[in-house]
Coordinates of C-alpha atoms in Angstrom, one line a residue:
Chain D
A1 CA -9.9 22.9 8.6
Q2 CA -6.7 23.4 6.8
K3 CA -6.0 26.7 5.1
V4 CA -3.1 28.5 3.5
T5 CA -3.1 32.3 3.2
Q6 CA -0.7 34.2 0.9
A7 CA -1.7 37.7 1.6
Q8 CA 0.6 39.2 -1.0
T9 CA -1.2 38.9 -4.3
E10 CA 1.6 40.6 -6.3
I11 CA 5.0 42.0 -5.5
S12 CA 7.4 43.9 -7.7
V13 CA 11.1 44.5 -6.8
V14 CA 14.1 45.7 -8.7
E15 CA 16.7 43.1 -9.6
K16 CA 19.3 42.3 -6.8
E17 CA 16.9 43.3 -4.1
D18 CA 15.9 40.8 -1.4
V19 CA 12.2 39.8 -1.3
T20 CA 10.2 37.8 1.2
L21 CA 7.0 36.0 0.3
D22 CA 4.7 35.4 3.2
C23 CA 2.7 32.2 3.9
V24 CA 0.4 31.7 6.9
Y25 CA -1.3 28.3 7.5
E26 CA -4.0 26.9 9.7
T27 CA -4.2 23.3 10.8
R28 CA -5.4 21.3 13.8
D29 CA -3.0 18.5 13.2
T30 CA 0.3 18.3 15.0
T31 CA 1.9 16.5 12.1
Y32 CA 1.8 18.3 8.8
Y33 CA 3.9 19.2 5.8
L34 CA 4.5 22.5 4.1
F35 CA 5.6 23.1 0.5
W36 CA 6.6 25.8 -1.8
Y37 CA 6.1 25.6 -5.6
K38 CA 7.2 27.9 -8.3
Q39 CA 5.2 28.6 -11.5
P40 CA 7.3 30.5 -14.1
P41 CA 5.7 32.2 -17.1
S42 CA 6.1 28.9 -19.0
G43 CA 3.3 27.5 -16.8
E44 CA 4.7 24.4 -15.2
L45 CA 4.7 23.9 -11.5
V46 CA 8.1 23.3 -10.0
F47 CA 8.6 21.8 -6.6
L48 CA 11.0 23.9 -4.4
I49 CA 10.8 22.6 -0.9
R50 CA 9.0 20.3 1.6
R51 CA 9.2 20.7 5.3
N52 CA 7.6 18.6 8.0
S53 CA 6.2 20.2 11.2
F54 CA 8.8 18.6 13.4
D55 CA 11.7 20.3 11.7
E56 CA 11.8 24.0 12.5
Q57 CA 15.3 24.6 11.2
N58 CA 15.5 27.2 8.6
E59 CA 16.5 26.0 5.2
I60 CA 18.9 27.6 2.7
S61 CA 19.4 26.6 -0.9
G62 CA 21.5 29.1 -2.8
R63 CA 19.7 32.4 -3.0
Y64 CA 16.5 30.8 -1.6
S65 CA 15.8 30.5 2.1
W66 CA 12.8 29.4 4.1
N67 CA 11.8 30.5 7.6
F68 CA 9.4 28.1 9.4
Q69 CA 7.9 29.4 12.6
K70 CA 5.3 27.2 14.3
S71 CA 4.6 29.9 16.9
T72 CA 3.2 32.2 14.2
S73 CA 2.1 29.4 11.8
S74 CA 4.2 30.9 9.1
F75 CA 6.5 29.5 6.4
N76 CA 8.0 32.4 4.7
F77 CA 10.2 32.3 1.6
T78 CA 13.0 34.7 0.9
I79 CA 14.9 35.3 -2.3
T80 CA 18.2 37.0 -1.8
A81 CA 19.7 39.1 -4.6
S82 CA 16.7 38.5 -6.8
Q83 CA 17.1 37.9 -10.5
V84 CA 14.8 38.4 -13.4
V85 CA 14.5 34.6 -13.8
D86 CA 12.9 34.5 -10.3
S87 CA 9.8 36.2 -11.8
A88 CA 7.0 33.7 -11.3
V89 CA 4.0 32.9 -9.3
Y90 CA 4.9 31.2 -6.0
F91 CA 2.5 28.9 -4.2
C92 CA 2.7 27.8 -0.6
A93 CA 0.9 24.6 0.3
L94 CA -0.1 22.4 3.3
S95 CA -0.8 18.8 3.8
E96 CA -1.9 17.2 7.1
A97 CA -0.1 13.9 7.5
V98 CA -2.7 12.2 9.6
N99 CA -5.6 13.7 7.7
R100 CA -8.1 11.5 6.1
D101 CA -7.9 12.9 2.6
D102 CA -4.3 12.9 1.4
K103 CA -4.7 16.3 -0.2
I104 CA -2.4 19.2 -0.5
I105 CA -4.1 22.6 -0.1
F106 CA -2.6 25.4 -2.1
G107 CA -2.6 29.1 -1.3
K108 CA -3.7 31.5 -4.0
G109 CA -0.2 32.3 -4.9
T110 CA 2.0 35.4 -5.0
R111 CA 3.0 36.8 -8.3
L112 CA 6.5 38.1 -8.2
H113 CA 7.9 40.5 -10.7
I114 CA 11.6 41.1 -10.8
L115 CA 12.3 44.3 -12.7
P116 CA 15.7 44.7 -14.5
Chain R
D1 CA 14.3 10.3 -15.3
A2 CA 11.1 11.3 -17.1
G3 CA 8.8 13.5 -15.1
V4 CA 5.0 13.5 -15.3
I5 CA 3.9 13.5 -19.0
Q6 CA 0.7 15.0 -20.2
S7 CA -0.8 15.2 -23.6
P8 CA -1.9 17.1 -25.5
R9 CA -0.2 20.3 -24.3
H10 CA -2.8 22.5 -26.0
E11 CA -6.3 21.6 -27.0
V12 CA -8.8 23.8 -28.7
T13 CA -12.3 22.4 -29.2
E14 CA -15.8 23.6 -29.8
M15 CA -18.6 23.5 -27.2
G16 CA -20.3 20.2 -27.0
Q17 CA -17.3 18.2 -28.1
E18 CA -15.7 15.4 -26.1
V19 CA -12.2 16.2 -24.7
T20 CA -9.8 13.6 -23.3
L21 CA -6.7 14.6 -21.5
R22 CA -3.9 12.1 -20.8
C23 CA -1.4 11.6 -18.1
K24 CA 1.5 9.3 -17.5
P25 CA 2.8 9.5 -13.9
I26 CA 6.3 9.1 -12.7
S27 CA 7.2 5.4 -12.6
G28 CA 6.8 3.9 -9.1
H29 CA 4.5 6.7 -7.8
D30 CA 1.3 5.4 -6.2
Y31 CA -0.7 8.6 -6.2
L32 CA -2.0 10.5 -9.1
F33 CA -3.8 13.8 -8.9
W34 CA -5.8 15.9 -11.4
Y35 CA -6.0 19.7 -10.9
R36 CA -7.6 22.5 -12.8
Q37 CA -6.1 26.1 -12.7
T38 CA -8.1 29.2 -13.7
M39 CA -7.5 32.8 -12.9
M40 CA -10.7 33.1 -11.0
R41 CA -10.5 29.9 -8.8
G42 CA -6.8 29.3 -8.7
L43 CA -5.6 25.7 -8.4
E44 CA -8.3 23.2 -7.7
L45 CA -8.0 19.5 -7.0
L46 CA -10.5 17.6 -9.1
I47 CA -9.8 13.9 -8.2
Y48 CA -7.0 11.7 -7.0
F49 CA -6.1 8.0 -7.3
N50 CA -4.1 5.7 -5.0
N51 CA -2.9 2.5 -6.7
N52 CA -5.2 3.1 -9.6
V53 CA -8.3 3.4 -7.4
P54 CA -10.2 6.7 -7.2
I55 CA -10.1 8.0 -3.6
D56 CA -11.7 11.3 -3.7
D57 CA -13.6 12.8 -6.6
S58 CA -15.4 15.5 -4.6
G59 CA -13.6 18.2 -6.7
M60 CA -15.0 17.0 -10.0
P61 CA -17.3 19.9 -11.1
E62 CA -20.2 17.9 -12.5
D63 CA -21.1 14.7 -14.3
R64 CA -19.6 15.9 -17.5
F65 CA -16.2 15.2 -16.0
S66 CA -14.9 11.7 -15.5
A67 CA -11.5 10.2 -14.8
K68 CA -10.0 6.8 -15.1
M69 CA -6.8 5.1 -14.3
P70 CA -6.7 1.7 -16.0
N71 CA -3.2 1.0 -14.9
A72 CA -0.3 2.4 -12.9
S73 CA 1.2 4.3 -15.9
F74 CA -1.8 5.9 -17.4
S75 CA -4.8 8.1 -16.5
T76 CA -7.4 10.1 -18.5
L77 CA -9.6 13.0 -17.7
K78 CA -12.6 13.3 -19.9
I79 CA -15.0 16.1 -20.4
Q80 CA -18.2 15.3 -22.3
P81 CA -19.8 17.5 -23.4
S82 CA -17.3 20.4 -23.1
E83 CA -18.4 23.9 -22.3
P84 CA -16.6 27.3 -22.6
R85 CA -16.4 27.5 -18.8
D86 CA -14.2 24.4 -18.8
S87 CA -11.4 26.4 -20.4
A88 CA -8.4 26.2 -18.1
V89 CA -5.1 24.6 -17.6
Y90 CA -5.4 21.0 -16.4
F91 CA -2.4 19.6 -14.4
C92 CA -1.6 16.0 -13.5
A93 CA 0.6 15.3 -10.6
S94 CA 2.0 12.2 -9.0
S95 CA 3.6 11.3 -5.7
L96 CA 5.1 8.3 -3.9
G97 CA 3.2 6.3 -1.4
G98 CA 4.9 4.4 1.4
T99 CA 5.4 5.3 5.0
S100 CA 5.5 9.0 4.4
G101 CA 2.8 8.3 2.0
R102 CA 0.0 10.7 2.1
S103 CA 2.0 14.0 2.3
D104 CA 4.7 13.1 -0.1
T105 CA 5.8 15.7 -2.6
Q106 CA 3.6 16.0 -5.6
Y107 CA 5.4 16.4 -9.0
F108 CA 3.5 18.1 -11.7
G109 CA 3.2 17.6 -15.4
P110 CA 3.5 20.6 -17.8
G111 CA -0.2 20.9 -18.0
T112 CA -2.8 20.9 -20.8
R113 CA -4.2 24.3 -21.8
L114 CA -7.8 23.7 -22.8
T115 CA -9.8 26.2 -24.8
V116 CA -13.5 25.5 -25.4
L117 CA -15.0 27.9 -28.0

């Protein structure tokens, strides 16, 4: 069965520090997709990234970077030089491409506080 | 381009009343999903449609909940009768079908915050 674990429930860092949000997943499929979403205090869910299981290259987008490691079934998210606007709940999610049910399974989320 | 549109953004109702939440997916998207988010249970998938057809409603809590998608640009989630435990934020999301189909990125609407007194 597919499962996503975000062990860090809540993290607080001071502005300008780097922070890494952990995501560990479980799947039996060889083809799958991983996602990160951001939910700021305003409540909407914002798509950040989608990664397929055949692409293990790390991704960088501005201050955001993602480290995908199949060997450890992890898809961690790092924010460099954090800013107060990064304060949000971040969700990691998994979808099995050959699964029967087309669903995305979300982790419980990590609440990130960036302190000024 | 317009994203997923949901209405109303906030709904306050009394127990026993009927509640209807509305969603307009992104044009051209073949999949539509309804989620519920609460502090206790996190983000739960309630039901999803492919080309207007309900595919999986196993997440619908009980018979009081129903969802329809009469056409490609409109879906409703109805709760009748509503109960205080239905209070939550309800999100609608849509995604493309096609060859990458099933695991395509879901784009979420702003949500409807429902309060049942």
